[in-house]
Amino acid sequence: SGSTPTPGVSGSTAHFSSSVGHPSLAGTVSGSEISGSDYRPWDKIGSIHGMTAYTGSLAVWSAGGNMILARYELAGAGTQDAALAFGGSGSAARHDSTEEYNGSTWAAGGALIIAKKALVGLGTQNAALTHGGTSASPNGCTSTAEEYNGTAWYGVASHGALGGTMHGKGAPQSTQNAALSVLNATGTSISSPVNNAMHYNGTTWSVGGVPPFVAARGAAAGNENATLAFGGMIAPSYGITCSQKYDGSTWSVAAAMNVANGCGGGGGSQNDAIKFGGRCYVFPVQDCTERYDGTAWSNAATMPAAVVSHTGAGSGGNQASIGGAHHAAVYPGVAPFNATAVTSHFDAGYTN
């Protein structure tokens, strides 16, 4: 009936006429949103193949269940509906407690062997790995590692020969037997970032490739052999926009983020990643979210509240932001400490 605009052509009005055999589109979408050059998979709700519904504005943050213990500089593992959070700082200088999340409620898990903050976490709720972090003042790095079996933590091989580390990030989709840790620092400050990746095969630790940009307190996505590392802090305390890809042996430069960031949360896969919260300098703390599609970063929904030094769990499409610190102008490394127990959910309407 009349002329029918072609979806996928920029500038075309995306509506369909049932008389020409096309399915109806629930709601309206501008042609520029659905054009091949601008289409972003995290904006879809339902299946784009069935054209059941589509909008560029329905990817949102919402409130989740509060943790039992407020904390920042903690680590996490798992997914939005089966998450693990452990370690960190808050009411005590360092915590050994672990909490398990089912998507709505947190419950106590097994305690870490060594209480730490600024530690790395990766894996799943029932098969997590942690290493590094600080276990004693004044923020001395450790090389110890532990694995979680869903009930208790137990010690595994340390990376003592490679030195102690802190403020690093694990590739979140790594496993206990094929793990990667990046963006670590050594010594007592971010002014001494580790200039290589660290691999763990379930038995021993080894040195990986040297990244183009060396920083600490960044975020990561992907697994041991398909990693995206992004953001971080460089001395004296500045966030960066850099992101970089890793194939298990060699790093390459990826597209820069829109906002300089460090101490933020992140997750997803190498070609479908998310960054949320953090800071650029000492303050202000950020509430912005960015998504990466394998080529470029784009802005996404704003978080419910600005947060820093938090952790995350989930896929690129569904993420949980866990704990951290909410504050207007006080970095959590400076009293008064302002830890939060808040969990927030990001839902893009799909999983990866």
mmCIF file of C-alpha atoms in Angstrom:
data_model
loop_
_atom_site.group_PDB
_atom_site.id
_atom_site.type_symbol
_atom_site.label_atom_id
_atom_site.label_comp_id
_atom_site.label_asym_id
_atom_site.label_seq_id
_atom_site.Cartn_x
_atom_site.Cartn_y
_atom_site.Cartn_z
ATOM 1 C CA SER A 1 0.000 0.000 0.000
ATOM 2 C CA GLY A 2 1.898 3.004 -1.272
ATOM 3 C CA SER A 3 5.638 3.158 -0.931
ATOM 4 C CA THR A 4 7.262 1.143 1.853
ATOM 5 C CA PRO A 5 10.483 2.554 3.331
ATOM 6 C CA THR A 6 13.364 0.108 3.624
ATOM 7 C CA PRO A 7 14.653 -0.615 7.125
ATOM 8 C CA GLY A 8 18.447 -0.426 7.360
ATOM 9 C CA VAL A 9 18.605 2.648 5.127
ATOM 10 C CA SER A 10 19.594 5.734 7.080
ATOM 11 C CA GLY A 11 16.943 8.426 6.972
ATOM 12 C CA SER A 12 14.150 5.974 6.268
ATOM 13 C CA THR A 13 11.125 6.066 8.575
ATOM 14 C CA ALA A 14 11.034 2.642 10.178
ATOM 15 C CA HIS A 15 7.405 1.585 9.879
ATOM 16 C CA PHE A 16 5.957 -1.373 8.085
ATOM 17 C CA SER A 17 2.755 -2.019 6.160
ATOM 18 C CA SER A 18 1.122 -5.332 6.996
ATOM 19 C CA SER A 19 -0.289 -5.423 3.459
ATOM 20 C CA VAL A 20 3.132 -6.139 2.010
ATOM 21 C CA GLY A 21 3.790 -9.084 4.320
ATOM 22 C CA HIS A 22 6.074 -7.439 6.857
ATOM 23 C CA PRO A 23 5.645 -7.910 10.622
ATOM 24 C CA SER A 24 4.570 -4.890 12.612
ATOM 25 C CA LEU A 25 7.082 -2.975 14.693
ATOM 26 C CA ALA A 26 6.013 -2.202 18.234
ATOM 27 C CA GLY A 27 6.690 1.517 18.612
ATOM 28 C CA THR A 28 8.637 3.681 16.237
ATOM 29 C CA VAL A 29 12.330 3.824 15.541
ATOM 30 C CA SER A 30 14.177 6.402 13.523
ATOM 31 C CA GLY A 31 15.999 5.140 10.482
ATOM 32 C CA SER A 32 19.277 6.424 11.850
ATOM 33 C CA GLU A 33 18.920 4.206 14.918
ATOM 34 C CA ILE A 34 18.393 1.046 12.909
ATOM 35 C CA SER A 35 20.756 1.839 10.048
ATOM 36 C CA GLY A 36 23.614 -0.525 9.477
ATOM 37 C CA SER A 37 26.112 2.119 10.534
ATOM 38 C CA ASP A 38 24.462 2.950 13.854
ATOM 39 C CA TYR A 39 22.787 -0.286 14.962
ATOM 40 C CA ARG A 40 23.847 -1.225 18.473
ATOM 41 C CA PRO A 41 22.864 -4.708 19.708
ATOM 42 C CA TRP A 42 22.530 -3.647 23.363
ATOM 43 C CA ASP A 43 19.626 -1.299 22.485
ATOM 44 C CA LYS A 44 17.294 -4.073 21.412
ATOM 45 C CA ILE A 45 14.477 -5.504 23.482
ATOM 46 C CA GLY A 46 13.396 -8.959 22.402
ATOM 47 C CA SER A 47 14.548 -10.171 18.999
ATOM 48 C CA ILE A 48 15.462 -7.702 16.273
ATOM 49 C CA HIS A 49 15.096 -10.547 13.795
ATOM 50 C CA GLY A 50 11.385 -10.812 14.586
ATOM 51 C CA MET A 51 11.030 -7.019 14.765
ATOM 52 C CA THR A 52 8.892 -7.438 17.892
ATOM 53 C CA ALA A 53 10.137 -4.312 19.616
ATOM 54 C CA TYR A 54 13.100 -1.991 19.387
ATOM 55 C CA THR A 55 14.157 1.233 21.008
ATOM 56 C CA GLY A 56 17.392 3.002 21.707
ATOM 57 C CA SER A 57 16.280 4.096 25.169
ATOM 58 C CA LEU A 58 15.137 0.969 27.051
ATOM 59 C CA ALA A 59 18.539 -0.204 28.313
ATOM 60 C CA VAL A 60 18.301 0.945 31.938
ATOM 61 C CA TRP A 61 19.739 0.689 35.439
ATOM 62 C CA SER A 62 17.538 -0.418 38.344
ATOM 63 C CA ALA A 63 17.929 -1.168 42.044
ATOM 64 C CA GLY A 64 19.023 -4.606 43.240
ATOM 65 C CA GLY A 65 19.351 -6.038 46.745
ATOM 66 C CA ASN A 66 21.749 -4.462 49.241
ATOM 67 C CA MET A 67 24.748 -6.437 50.432
ATOM 68 C CA ILE A 68 25.002 -7.513 54.057
ATOM 69 C CA LEU A 69 28.220 -5.540 54.489
ATOM 70 C CA ALA A 70 29.004 -2.167 52.904
ATOM 71 C CA ARG A 71 32.462 -2.152 51.351
ATOM 72 C CA TYR A 72 34.678 -0.691 48.617
ATOM 73 C CA GLU A 73 37.828 -1.932 46.847
ATOM 74 C CA LEU A 74 36.193 -5.368 46.850
ATOM 75 C CA ALA A 75 36.273 -8.044 44.128
ATOM 76 C CA GLY A 76 33.516 -9.945 42.365
ATOM 77 C CA ALA A 77 32.751 -12.880 40.085
ATOM 78 C CA GLY A 78 29.801 -14.565 38.396
ATOM 79 C CA THR A 79 26.682 -13.177 36.746
ATOM 80 C CA GLN A 80 23.945 -10.717 37.629
ATOM 81 C CA ASP A 81 21.746 -13.520 39.022
ATOM 82 C CA ALA A 82 24.551 -15.628 40.528
ATOM 83 C CA ALA A 83 27.205 -13.233 41.785
ATOM 84 C CA LEU A 84 29.993 -13.440 44.319
ATOM 85 C CA ALA A 85 31.488 -10.477 46.235
ATOM 86 C CA PHE A 86 34.447 -10.750 48.612
ATOM 87 C CA GLY A 87 37.129 -8.810 50.449
ATOM 88 C CA GLY A 88 37.290 -5.028 50.414
ATOM 89 C CA SER A 89 37.371 -2.277 53.012
ATOM 90 C CA GLY A 90 34.705 -0.434 54.995
ATOM 91 C CA SER A 91 33.868 -0.875 58.668
ATOM 92 C CA ALA A 92 37.212 -2.669 58.937
ATOM 93 C CA ALA A 93 40.454 -1.874 57.149
ATOM 94 C CA ARG A 94 40.190 -5.201 55.311
ATOM 95 C CA HIS A 95 37.397 -7.763 55.143
ATOM 96 C CA ASP A 96 37.595 -11.536 54.716
ATOM 97 C CA SER A 97 33.850 -12.041 54.256
ATOM 98 C CA THR A 98 32.232 -13.407 51.094
ATOM 99 C CA GLU A 99 28.634 -12.856 49.982
ATOM 100 C CA GLU A 100 26.580 -14.751 47.386
ATOM 101 C CA TYR A 101 23.806 -13.118 45.317
ATOM 102 C CA ASN A 102 20.812 -14.721 43.588
ATOM 103 C CA GLY A 103 19.677 -11.628 41.697
ATOM 104 C CA SER A 104 17.667 -10.178 44.569
ATOM 105 C CA THR A 105 19.127 -11.228 47.938
ATOM 106 C CA TRP A 106 22.636 -11.546 49.361
ATOM 107 C CA ALA A 107 23.664 -14.384 51.707
ATOM 108 C CA ALA A 108 26.877 -15.132 53.600
ATOM 109 C CA GLY A 109 29.441 -17.390 51.949
ATOM 110 C CA GLY A 110 32.765 -18.832 53.075
ATOM 111 C CA ALA A 111 35.399 -16.416 54.408
ATOM 112 C CA LEU A 112 38.642 -15.676 52.577
ATOM 113 C CA ILE A 113 41.727 -17.231 54.139
ATOM 114 C CA ILE A 114 43.386 -13.800 54.165
ATOM 115 C CA ALA A 115 41.424 -10.563 54.601
ATOM 116 C CA LYS A 116 42.280 -8.223 51.701
ATOM 117 C CA LYS A 117 41.235 -5.158 49.759
ATOM 118 C CA ALA A 118 42.213 -4.074 46.206
ATOM 119 C CA LEU A 119 42.223 -7.742 45.129
ATOM 120 C CA VAL A 120 41.426 -9.369 41.775
ATOM 121 C CA GLY A 121 38.334 -11.522 41.212
ATOM 122 C CA LEU A 122 37.167 -13.637 38.265
ATOM 123 C CA GLY A 123 35.238 -16.798 37.397
ATOM 124 C CA THR A 124 31.800 -17.914 38.582
ATOM 125 C CA GLN A 125 29.895 -17.979 41.855
ATOM 126 C CA ASN A 126 30.880 -21.606 42.464
ATOM 127 C CA ALA A 127 34.328 -21.531 40.860
ATOM 128 C CA ALA A 128 36.040 -18.204 41.523
ATOM 129 C CA LEU A 129 39.691 -17.176 41.673
ATOM 130 C CA THR A 130 41.271 -14.270 43.546
ATOM 131 C CA HIS A 131 44.854 -13.116 43.899
ATOM 132 C CA GLY A 132 46.934 -10.129 44.927
ATOM 133 C CA GLY A 133 45.565 -7.235 46.937
ATOM 134 C CA THR A 134 46.724 -5.687 50.191
ATOM 135 C CA SER A 135 46.511 -7.579 53.462
ATOM 136 C CA ALA A 136 48.265 -5.197 55.857
ATOM 137 C CA SER A 137 49.091 -1.518 56.270
ATOM 138 C CA PRO A 138 50.577 0.451 54.664
ATOM 139 C CA ASN A 139 49.065 -1.159 51.580
ATOM 140 C CA GLY A 140 51.818 -3.655 50.900
ATOM 141 C CA CYS A 141 51.082 -5.919 47.916
ATOM 142 C CA THR A 142 50.575 -9.679 48.248
ATOM 143 C CA SER A 143 51.179 -12.560 45.848
ATOM 144 C CA THR A 144 48.840 -15.126 47.432
ATOM 145 C CA ALA A 145 45.935 -16.671 45.508
ATOM 146 C CA GLU A 146 42.762 -18.508 46.547
ATOM 147 C CA GLU A 147 39.982 -20.442 44.796
ATOM 148 C CA TYR A 148 36.320 -20.743 45.828
ATOM 149 C CA ASN A 149 34.289 -23.931 45.327
ATOM 150 C CA GLY A 150 30.857 -22.555 46.218
ATOM 151 C CA THR A 151 31.339 -23.221 49.926
ATOM 152 C CA ALA A 152 34.883 -22.395 51.007
ATOM 153 C CA TRP A 153 38.108 -20.739 49.841
ATOM 154 C CA TYR A 154 41.341 -22.707 49.666
ATOM 155 C CA GLY A 155 44.892 -21.670 48.907
ATOM 156 C CA VAL A 156 46.494 -22.259 45.514
ATOM 157 C CA ALA A 157 49.854 -21.386 43.966
ATOM 158 C CA SER A 158 51.030 -17.841 44.604
ATOM 159 C CA HIS A 159 52.768 -15.673 42.042
ATOM 160 C CA GLY A 160 55.598 -14.820 44.436
ATOM 161 C CA ALA A 161 58.207 -15.107 41.695
ATOM 162 C CA LEU A 162 56.380 -12.389 39.744
ATOM 163 C CA GLY A 163 55.981 -10.134 42.764
ATOM 164 C CA GLY A 164 53.023 -8.865 44.767
ATOM 165 C CA THR A 165 50.217 -6.949 43.066
ATOM 166 C CA MET A 166 47.175 -4.841 43.904
ATOM 167 C CA HIS A 167 44.371 -2.900 42.202
ATOM 168 C CA GLY A 168 44.345 -5.260 39.203
ATOM 169 C CA LYS A 169 41.434 -6.689 37.213
ATOM 170 C CA GLY A 170 40.775 -10.226 36.110
ATOM 171 C CA ALA A 171 39.316 -10.962 32.691
ATOM 172 C CA PRO A 172 35.841 -11.740 34.132
ATOM 173 C CA GLN A 173 35.012 -14.652 31.824
ATOM 174 C CA SER A 174 38.271 -16.419 32.723
ATOM 175 C CA THR A 175 38.172 -19.699 34.639
ATOM 176 C CA GLN A 176 40.178 -21.173 37.500
ATOM 177 C CA ASN A 177 42.264 -23.127 34.983
ATOM 178 C CA ALA A 178 42.586 -20.457 32.292
ATOM 179 C CA ALA A 179 42.807 -17.084 33.989
ATOM 180 C CA LEU A 180 44.170 -13.683 33.029
ATOM 181 C CA SER A 181 44.911 -10.724 35.292
ATOM 182 C CA VAL A 182 45.692 -7.247 33.940
ATOM 183 C CA LEU A 183 46.133 -3.592 35.000
ATOM 184 C CA ASN A 184 47.861 -4.506 38.245
ATOM 185 C CA ALA A 185 50.072 -2.260 40.337
ATOM 186 C CA THR A 186 52.966 -3.197 42.561
ATOM 187 C CA GLY A 187 54.682 -1.462 45.448
ATOM 188 C CA THR A 188 52.353 0.783 47.420
ATOM 189 C CA SER A 189 50.780 3.064 44.820
ATOM 190 C CA ILE A 190 49.429 3.351 41.280
ATOM 191 C CA SER A 191 52.706 4.960 40.276
ATOM 192 C CA SER A 192 54.170 1.446 39.857
ATOM 193 C CA PRO A 193 51.907 -0.407 37.392
ATOM 194 C CA VAL A 194 52.890 -3.915 36.311
ATOM 195 C CA ASN A 195 53.895 -3.796 32.641
ATOM 196 C CA ASN A 196 52.558 -7.187 31.567
ATOM 197 C CA ALA A 197 49.594 -9.521 31.785
ATOM 198 C CA MET A 198 49.580 -12.469 34.181
ATOM 199 C CA HIS A 199 48.316 -15.931 33.174
ATOM 200 C CA TYR A 200 47.260 -18.784 35.481
ATOM 201 C CA ASN A 201 46.675 -22.346 34.248
ATOM 202 C CA GLY A 202 45.349 -23.815 37.472
ATOM 203 C CA THR A 203 48.824 -24.764 38.649
ATOM 204 C CA THR A 204 51.353 -22.038 37.866
ATOM 205 C CA TRP A 205 51.500 -18.327 37.047
ATOM 206 C CA SER A 206 53.350 -16.931 34.022
ATOM 207 C CA VAL A 207 54.045 -13.577 32.408
ATOM 208 C CA GLY A 208 52.042 -12.561 29.331
ATOM 209 C CA GLY A 209 52.310 -9.820 26.749
ATOM 210 C CA VAL A 210 53.151 -6.182 27.478
ATOM 211 C CA PRO A 211 50.199 -3.828 26.807
ATOM 212 C CA PRO A 212 50.551 -0.575 24.829
ATOM 213 C CA PHE A 213 49.286 1.444 27.809
ATOM 214 C CA VAL A 214 50.461 0.567 31.293
ATOM 215 C CA ALA A 215 48.091 1.609 34.092
ATOM 216 C CA ALA A 216 46.395 0.268 37.221
ATOM 217 C CA ARG A 217 42.845 0.466 38.652
ATOM 218 C CA GLY A 218 41.195 -0.065 35.277
ATOM 219 C CA ALA A 219 38.498 -2.524 34.184
ATOM 220 C CA ALA A 220 38.387 -5.584 31.931
ATOM 221 C CA ALA A 221 36.094 -7.769 29.837
ATOM 222 C CA GLY A 222 36.428 -11.135 28.100
ATOM 223 C CA ASN A 223 38.500 -14.238 28.851
ATOM 224 C CA GLU A 224 42.140 -15.303 28.908
ATOM 225 C CA ASN A 225 42.607 -15.285 25.124
ATOM 226 C CA ALA A 226 40.123 -12.586 24.101
ATOM 227 C CA THR A 227 40.440 -9.712 26.569
ATOM 228 C CA LEU A 228 39.562 -6.034 26.534
ATOM 229 C CA ALA A 229 41.243 -3.822 29.157
ATOM 230 C CA PHE A 230 40.102 -0.227 29.495
ATOM 231 C CA GLY A 231 40.625 2.865 31.596
ATOM 232 C CA GLY A 232 42.839 3.002 34.647
ATOM 233 C CA MET A 233 44.803 5.509 36.675
ATOM 234 C CA ILE A 234 48.262 6.893 36.007
ATOM 235 C CA ALA A 235 50.430 8.901 38.383
ATOM 236 C CA PRO A 236 49.771 11.003 40.242
ATOM 237 C CA SER A 237 46.045 10.136 40.080
ATOM 238 C CA TYR A 238 44.519 10.684 36.649
ATOM 239 C CA GLY A 239 42.022 8.576 34.733
ATOM 240 C CA ILE A 240 42.683 7.628 31.092
ATOM 241 C CA THR A 241 40.461 6.882 28.082
ATOM 242 C CA CYS A 242 42.661 4.139 26.615
ATOM 243 C CA SER A 243 41.407 0.639 25.789
ATOM 244 C CA GLN A 244 43.391 -2.289 24.443
ATOM 245 C CA LYS A 245 42.745 -5.825 23.161
ATOM 246 C CA TYR A 246 44.634 -9.022 23.984
ATOM 247 C CA ASP A 247 44.626 -12.341 22.106
ATOM 248 C CA GLY A 248 46.449 -14.360 24.741
ATOM 249 C CA SER A 249 49.921 -13.300 23.662
ATOM 250 C CA THR A 250 49.818 -9.914 21.908
ATOM 251 C CA TRP A 251 48.147 -6.603 22.735
ATOM 252 C CA SER A 252 46.782 -4.064 20.261
ATOM 253 C CA VAL A 253 45.264 -0.612 20.665
ATOM 254 C CA ALA A 254 41.446 -0.386 20.647
ATOM 255 C CA ALA A 255 39.124 2.622 20.446
ATOM 256 C CA ALA A 256 39.307 5.169 23.255
ATOM 257 C CA MET A 257 36.441 5.635 25.690
ATOM 258 C CA ASN A 258 34.502 8.901 25.618
ATOM 259 C CA VAL A 259 35.228 9.763 29.270
ATOM 260 C CA ALA A 260 38.547 9.327 31.093
ATOM 261 C CA ASN A 261 38.040 6.836 33.873
ATOM 262 C CA GLY A 262 39.676 4.760 36.578
ATOM 263 C CA CYS A 263 38.472 2.814 39.641
ATOM 264 C CA GLY A 264 35.296 1.903 37.739
ATOM 265 C CA GLY A 265 33.365 -1.282 37.099
ATOM 266 C CA GLY A 266 33.358 -3.280 33.884
ATOM 267 C CA GLY A 267 32.500 -6.602 32.296
ATOM 268 C CA GLY A 268 31.173 -8.443 29.272
ATOM 269 C CA SER A 269 33.154 -9.877 26.385
ATOM 270 C CA GLN A 270 35.921 -8.443 24.214
ATOM 271 C CA ASN A 271 33.411 -7.284 21.581
ATOM 272 C CA ASP A 272 30.483 -6.474 23.874
ATOM 273 C CA ALA A 273 31.829 -4.730 26.965
ATOM 274 C CA ILE A 274 30.492 -2.272 29.526
ATOM 275 C CA LYS A 275 32.138 0.358 31.736
ATOM 276 C CA PHE A 276 30.253 2.001 34.617
ATOM 277 C CA GLY A 277 31.046 4.458 37.395
ATOM 278 C CA GLY A 278 34.553 5.362 38.570
ATOM 279 C CA ARG A 279 36.408 8.659 38.650
ATOM 280 C CA CYS A 280 38.724 10.736 36.519
ATOM 281 C CA TYR A 281 40.677 12.432 39.291
ATOM 282 C CA VAL A 282 40.198 12.436 43.082
ATOM 283 C CA PHE A 283 36.617 13.641 42.525
ATOM 284 C CA PRO A 284 33.925 14.000 41.348
ATOM 285 C CA VAL A 285 32.802 10.397 41.223
ATOM 286 C CA GLN A 286 31.133 9.357 37.942
ATOM 287 C CA ASP A 287 27.687 7.906 37.184
ATOM 288 C CA CYS A 288 28.227 7.439 33.441
ATOM 289 C CA THR A 289 27.999 4.156 31.519
ATOM 290 C CA GLU A 290 29.665 3.296 28.206
ATOM 291 C CA ARG A 291 29.256 0.270 25.917
ATOM 292 C CA TYR A 292 31.806 -1.193 23.482
ATOM 293 C CA ASP A 293 30.706 -3.121 20.379
ATOM 294 C CA GLY A 294 34.100 -4.331 19.171
ATOM 295 C CA THR A 295 34.728 -1.134 17.228
ATOM 296 C CA ALA A 296 33.736 1.927 19.259
ATOM 297 C CA TRP A 297 32.482 3.107 22.643
ATOM 298 C CA SER A 298 29.109 4.837 23.000
ATOM 299 C CA ASN A 299 27.292 6.390 25.943
ATOM 300 C CA ALA A 300 24.542 4.388 27.647
ATOM 301 C CA ALA A 301 22.087 4.869 30.524
ATOM 302 C CA THR A 302 23.241 6.827 33.583
ATOM 303 C CA MET A 303 23.659 4.895 36.830
ATOM 304 C CA PRO A 304 21.220 5.513 39.723
ATOM 305 C CA ALA A 305 24.058 7.121 41.699
ATOM 306 C CA ALA A 306 27.720 7.917 41.160
ATOM 307 C CA VAL A 307 29.983 5.214 42.580
ATOM 308 C CA VAL A 308 33.701 4.421 42.708
ATOM 309 C CA SER A 309 35.934 1.511 43.767
ATOM 310 C CA HIS A 310 33.096 -0.974 43.205
ATOM 311 C CA THR A 311 33.037 -4.326 41.435
ATOM 312 C CA GLY A 312 30.793 -5.979 38.867
ATOM 313 C CA ALA A 313 29.329 -9.325 37.827
ATOM 314 C CA GLY A 314 27.481 -10.325 34.677
ATOM 315 C CA SER A 315 27.545 -10.381 30.896
ATOM 316 C CA GLY A 316 27.679 -7.349 28.636
ATOM 317 C CA GLY A 317 23.903 -7.304 28.364
ATOM 318 C CA ASN A 318 23.124 -7.825 32.047
ATOM 319 C CA GLN A 319 25.485 -6.451 34.664
ATOM 320 C CA ALA A 320 25.444 -5.905 38.418
ATOM 321 C CA SER A 321 27.349 -3.022 40.005
ATOM 322 C CA ILE A 322 28.260 -4.104 43.527
ATOM 323 C CA GLY A 323 29.332 -2.027 46.530
ATOM 324 C CA GLY A 324 31.912 0.739 46.255
ATOM 325 C CA ALA A 325 31.678 4.235 47.688
ATOM 326 C CA HIS A 326 29.143 7.000 47.085
ATOM 327 C CA HIS A 327 30.360 10.471 47.933
ATOM 328 C CA ALA A 328 30.323 13.998 46.569
ATOM 329 C CA ALA A 329 33.868 15.131 47.095
ATOM 330 C CA VAL A 330 35.789 12.704 49.303
ATOM 331 C CA TYR A 331 37.822 9.919 47.750
ATOM 332 C CA PRO A 332 37.378 6.718 49.809
ATOM 333 C CA GLY A 333 41.101 6.524 50.446
ATOM 334 C CA VAL A 334 40.688 9.601 52.644
ATOM 335 C CA ALA A 335 38.586 9.592 55.837
ATOM 336 C CA PRO A 336 35.703 9.573 56.368
ATOM 337 C CA PHE A 337 35.254 6.261 54.592
ATOM 338 C CA ASN A 338 31.896 6.123 52.841
ATOM 339 C CA ALA A 339 31.358 2.516 51.787
ATOM 340 C CA THR A 340 28.037 1.442 50.278
ATOM 341 C CA ALA A 341 26.154 -1.860 50.221
ATOM 342 C CA VAL A 342 24.136 -0.896 47.133
ATOM 343 C CA THR A 343 23.727 -3.277 44.190
ATOM 344 C CA SER A 344 22.427 -1.899 40.883
ATOM 345 C CA HIS A 345 21.362 -3.857 37.769
ATOM 346 C CA PHE A 346 21.982 -2.883 34.153
ATOM 347 C CA ASP A 347 19.623 -4.629 31.733
ATOM 348 C CA ALA A 348 19.982 -4.250 27.975
ATOM 349 C CA GLY A 349 17.278 -6.753 27.081
ATOM 350 C CA TYR A 350 19.633 -9.510 25.951
ATOM 351 C CA THR A 351 22.553 -11.596 27.202
ATOM 352 C CA ASN A 352 25.867 -12.400 25.567
#
